[in-house]
CSV table of C-alpha atoms in Angstrom, one decimal:
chain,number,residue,atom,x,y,z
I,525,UNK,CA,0.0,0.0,0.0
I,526,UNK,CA,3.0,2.4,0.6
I,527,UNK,CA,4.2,2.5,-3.0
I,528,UNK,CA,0.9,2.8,-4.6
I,529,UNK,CA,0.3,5.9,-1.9
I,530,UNK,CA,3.8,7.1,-2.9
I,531,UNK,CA,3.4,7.0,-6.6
I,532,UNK,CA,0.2,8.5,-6.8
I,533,UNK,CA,1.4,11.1,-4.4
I,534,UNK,CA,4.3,11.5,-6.7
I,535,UNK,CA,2.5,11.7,-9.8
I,536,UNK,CA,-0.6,14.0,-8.5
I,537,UNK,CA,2.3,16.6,-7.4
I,538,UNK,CA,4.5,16.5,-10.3
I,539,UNK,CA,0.2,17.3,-12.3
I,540,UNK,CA,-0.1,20.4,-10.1
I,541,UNK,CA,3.6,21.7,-10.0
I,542,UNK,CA,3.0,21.5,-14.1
I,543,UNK,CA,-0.2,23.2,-14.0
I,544,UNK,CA,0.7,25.5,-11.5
I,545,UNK,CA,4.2,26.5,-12.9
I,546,UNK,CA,5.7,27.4,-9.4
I,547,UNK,CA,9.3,28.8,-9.2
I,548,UNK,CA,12.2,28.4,-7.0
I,549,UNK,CA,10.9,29.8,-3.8
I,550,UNK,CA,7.7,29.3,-4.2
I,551,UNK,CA,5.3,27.6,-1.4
I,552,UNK,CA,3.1,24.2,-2.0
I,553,UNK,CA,0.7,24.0,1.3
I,554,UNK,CA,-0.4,20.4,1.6
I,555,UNK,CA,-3.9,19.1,3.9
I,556,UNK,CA,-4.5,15.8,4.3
I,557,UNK,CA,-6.5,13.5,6.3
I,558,UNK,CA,-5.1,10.6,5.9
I,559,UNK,CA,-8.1,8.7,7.7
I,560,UNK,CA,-10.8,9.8,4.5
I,561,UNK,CA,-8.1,8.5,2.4
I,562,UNK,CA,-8.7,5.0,4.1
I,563,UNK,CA,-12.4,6.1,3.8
I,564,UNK,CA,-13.2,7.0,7.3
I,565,UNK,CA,-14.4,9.8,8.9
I,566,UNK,CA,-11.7,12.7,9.8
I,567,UNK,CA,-9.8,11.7,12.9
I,568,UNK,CA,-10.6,8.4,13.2
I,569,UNK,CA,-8.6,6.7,11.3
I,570,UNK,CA,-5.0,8.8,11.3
I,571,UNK,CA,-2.9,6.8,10.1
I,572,UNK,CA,1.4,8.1,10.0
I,573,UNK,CA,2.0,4.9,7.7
I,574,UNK,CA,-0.1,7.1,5.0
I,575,UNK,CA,1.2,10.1,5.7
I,576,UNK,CA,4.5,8.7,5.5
I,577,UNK,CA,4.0,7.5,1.6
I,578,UNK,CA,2.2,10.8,0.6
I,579,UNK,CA,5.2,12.9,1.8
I,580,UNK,CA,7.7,10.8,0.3
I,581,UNK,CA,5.8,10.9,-3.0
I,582,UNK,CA,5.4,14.8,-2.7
I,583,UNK,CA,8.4,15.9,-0.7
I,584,UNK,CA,11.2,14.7,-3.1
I,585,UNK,CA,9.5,16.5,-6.1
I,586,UNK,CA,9.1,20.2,-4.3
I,587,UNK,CA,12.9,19.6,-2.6
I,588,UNK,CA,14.2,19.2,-6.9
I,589,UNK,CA,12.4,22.3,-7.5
I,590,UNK,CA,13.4,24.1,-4.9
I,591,UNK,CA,9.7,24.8,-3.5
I,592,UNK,CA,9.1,24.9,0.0
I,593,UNK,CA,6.4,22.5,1.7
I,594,UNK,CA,4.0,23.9,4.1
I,595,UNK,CA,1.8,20.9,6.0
I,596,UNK,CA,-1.9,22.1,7.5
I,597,UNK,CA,-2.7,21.1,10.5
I,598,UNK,CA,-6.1,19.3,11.3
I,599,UNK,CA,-8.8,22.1,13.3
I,600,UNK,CA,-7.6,20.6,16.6
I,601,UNK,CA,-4.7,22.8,16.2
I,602,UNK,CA,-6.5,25.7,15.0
I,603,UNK,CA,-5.3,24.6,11.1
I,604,UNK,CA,-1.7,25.7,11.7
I,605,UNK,CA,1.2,25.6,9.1
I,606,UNK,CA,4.2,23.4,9.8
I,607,UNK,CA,6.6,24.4,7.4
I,608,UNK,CA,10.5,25.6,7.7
I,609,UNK,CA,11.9,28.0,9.4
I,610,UNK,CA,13.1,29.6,6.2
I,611,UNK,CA,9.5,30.5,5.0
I,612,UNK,CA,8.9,32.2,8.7
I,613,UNK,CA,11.3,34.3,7.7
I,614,UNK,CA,10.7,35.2,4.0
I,615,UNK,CA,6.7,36.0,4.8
I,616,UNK,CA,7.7,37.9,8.2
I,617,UNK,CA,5.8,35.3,10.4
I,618,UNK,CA,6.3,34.4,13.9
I,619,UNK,CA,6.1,30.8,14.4
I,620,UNK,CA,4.2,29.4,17.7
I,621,UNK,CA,4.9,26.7,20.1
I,622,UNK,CA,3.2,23.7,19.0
I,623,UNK,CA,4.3,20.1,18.1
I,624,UNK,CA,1.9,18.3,15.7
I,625,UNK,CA,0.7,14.7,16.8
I,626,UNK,CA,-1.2,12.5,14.5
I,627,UNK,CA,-4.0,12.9,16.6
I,628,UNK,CA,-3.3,16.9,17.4
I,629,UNK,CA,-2.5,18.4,14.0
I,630,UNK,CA,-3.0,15.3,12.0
I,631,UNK,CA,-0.5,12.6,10.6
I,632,UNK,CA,0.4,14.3,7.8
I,633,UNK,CA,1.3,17.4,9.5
I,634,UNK,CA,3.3,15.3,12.1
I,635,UNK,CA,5.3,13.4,9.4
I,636,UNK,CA,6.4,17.1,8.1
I,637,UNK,CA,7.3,18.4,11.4
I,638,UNK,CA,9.6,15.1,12.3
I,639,UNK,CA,11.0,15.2,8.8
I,640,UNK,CA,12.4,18.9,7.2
I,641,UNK,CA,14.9,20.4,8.3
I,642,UNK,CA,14.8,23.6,11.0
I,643,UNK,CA,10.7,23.0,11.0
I,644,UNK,CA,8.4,25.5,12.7
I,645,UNK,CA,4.8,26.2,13.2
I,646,UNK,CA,2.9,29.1,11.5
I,647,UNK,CA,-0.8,30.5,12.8
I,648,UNK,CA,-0.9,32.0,8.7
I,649,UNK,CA,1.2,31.3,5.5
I,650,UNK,CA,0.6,33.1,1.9
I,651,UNK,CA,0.6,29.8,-0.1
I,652,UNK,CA,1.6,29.9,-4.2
I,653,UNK,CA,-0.7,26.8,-4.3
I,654,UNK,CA,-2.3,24.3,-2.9
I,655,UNK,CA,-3.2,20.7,-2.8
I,656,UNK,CA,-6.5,19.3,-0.5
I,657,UNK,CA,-6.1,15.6,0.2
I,658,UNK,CA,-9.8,15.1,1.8
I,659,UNK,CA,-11.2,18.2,2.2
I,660,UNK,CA,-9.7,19.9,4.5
I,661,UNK,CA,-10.2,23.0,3.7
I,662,UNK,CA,-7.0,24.7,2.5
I,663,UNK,CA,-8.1,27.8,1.3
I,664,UNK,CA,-7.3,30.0,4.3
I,665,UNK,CA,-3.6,29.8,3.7
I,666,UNK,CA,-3.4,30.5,-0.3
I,667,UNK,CA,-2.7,34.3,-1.7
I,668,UNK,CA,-5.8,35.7,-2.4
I,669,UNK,CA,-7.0,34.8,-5.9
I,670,UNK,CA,-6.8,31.0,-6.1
I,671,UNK,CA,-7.3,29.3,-9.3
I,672,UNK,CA,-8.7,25.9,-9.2
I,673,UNK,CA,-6.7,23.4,-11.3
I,674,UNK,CA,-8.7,20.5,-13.4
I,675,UNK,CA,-6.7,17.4,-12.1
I,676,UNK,CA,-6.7,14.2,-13.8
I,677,UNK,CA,-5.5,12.8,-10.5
I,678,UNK,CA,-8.0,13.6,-8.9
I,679,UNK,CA,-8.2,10.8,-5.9
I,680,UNK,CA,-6.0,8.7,-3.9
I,681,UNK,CA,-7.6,6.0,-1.9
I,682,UNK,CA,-11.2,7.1,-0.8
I,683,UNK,CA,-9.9,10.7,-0.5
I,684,UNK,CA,-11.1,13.3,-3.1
I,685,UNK,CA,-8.3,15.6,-4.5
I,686,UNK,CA,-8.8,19.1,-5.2
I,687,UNK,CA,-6.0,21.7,-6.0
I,688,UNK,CA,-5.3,25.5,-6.7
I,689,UNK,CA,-2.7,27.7,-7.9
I,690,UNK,CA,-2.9,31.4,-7.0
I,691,UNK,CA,-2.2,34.7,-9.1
I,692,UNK,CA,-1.8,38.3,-8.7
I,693,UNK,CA,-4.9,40.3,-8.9
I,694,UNK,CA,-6.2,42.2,-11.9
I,695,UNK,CA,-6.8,45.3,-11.3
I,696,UNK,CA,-7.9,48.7,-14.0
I,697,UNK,CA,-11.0,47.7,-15.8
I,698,UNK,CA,-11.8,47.4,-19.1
I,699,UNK,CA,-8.9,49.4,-20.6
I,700,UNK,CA,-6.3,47.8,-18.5
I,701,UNK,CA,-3.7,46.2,-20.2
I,702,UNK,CA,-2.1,42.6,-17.9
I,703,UNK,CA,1.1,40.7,-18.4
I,704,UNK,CA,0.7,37.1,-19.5
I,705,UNK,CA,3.0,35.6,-17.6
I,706,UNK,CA,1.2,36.8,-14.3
I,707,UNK,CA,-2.1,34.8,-15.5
């Protein structure tokens, strides 16, 4: 069950990194509940074995690319970041004393934490894009205008897939002229 968790991980980040075209830099937040993957209800069926092969399917990919990972945390931790220490700093956050547990964050966000290097926990993060293993709700940490993407890998397990990229906002009206590559 691991490899056929990794590999779809794998292949639906490697679909939304292409859609999404993020840069060097740029920040992937990642929510999972690993027990609707195993078609439970949320939280009762974490599971760190899961977690474990969606990171290592997902993780490799953004560490090529340079793109940072940033985990969300279930609501029992009011649907904190855990992310590195290096993204506090670029977005001007202050991180906040909290240690993720598979039942206290979620698996997936406790598999991040144990796992990057220099890891801390964020209240808010300004996300470049955005992957929902579940629904869980991932909304609250992208920029402003997502863009939802049409995945062709669209579920893992009994877990529905949905994903966004983010970009600037258009702004001037009707005569307004707007740079492609911002789109």
């Amino acid at each position: 069950m691991y490899e056929e968790i990794k590999e779809k991980a794998k292949e639906l980040v490697l679909e939304v990194l292409e859609q999404s075209a993020l840069k060097e830099g740029s920040v992937l937040v990642v929510g999972c509940s690993s027990s609707t993957l195993c078609g439970e209800g949320y939280g009762k069926a974490s599971s760190p074995d899961i977690a474990r092969a969606l990171f290592d399917g997902i993780y490799p990919e953004l560490q090529k690319r340079g793109i940072y990972l940033a985990a969300q945390c279930c609501e029992h931790l009011n649907r904190a970041i855990i992310t590195s220490r290096a993204v506090a700093e670029k977005q001007g956050r202050e991180p906040v004393n909290v240690v993720p547990q598979p039942k206290a964050g979620g698996s997936f966000a406790t598999v991040t934490y144990n796992s990057i290097n220099e890891p801390v926990a964020l209240e808010h993060i300004r996300a470049d894009a955005g992957i929902d293993i579940g629904g869980v709700l991932i909304g609250m940490h992208l920029k402003e205008v997502a863009v939802p993407l049409n995945l062709n890998n669209n579920m893992i397990g009994q877990a529905h897939i949905t994903a966004a990229r983010t970009r600037p906002k258009f702004i001037g009206g009707e005569r307004a002229h707007y740079n492609d590559d911002l789109k």
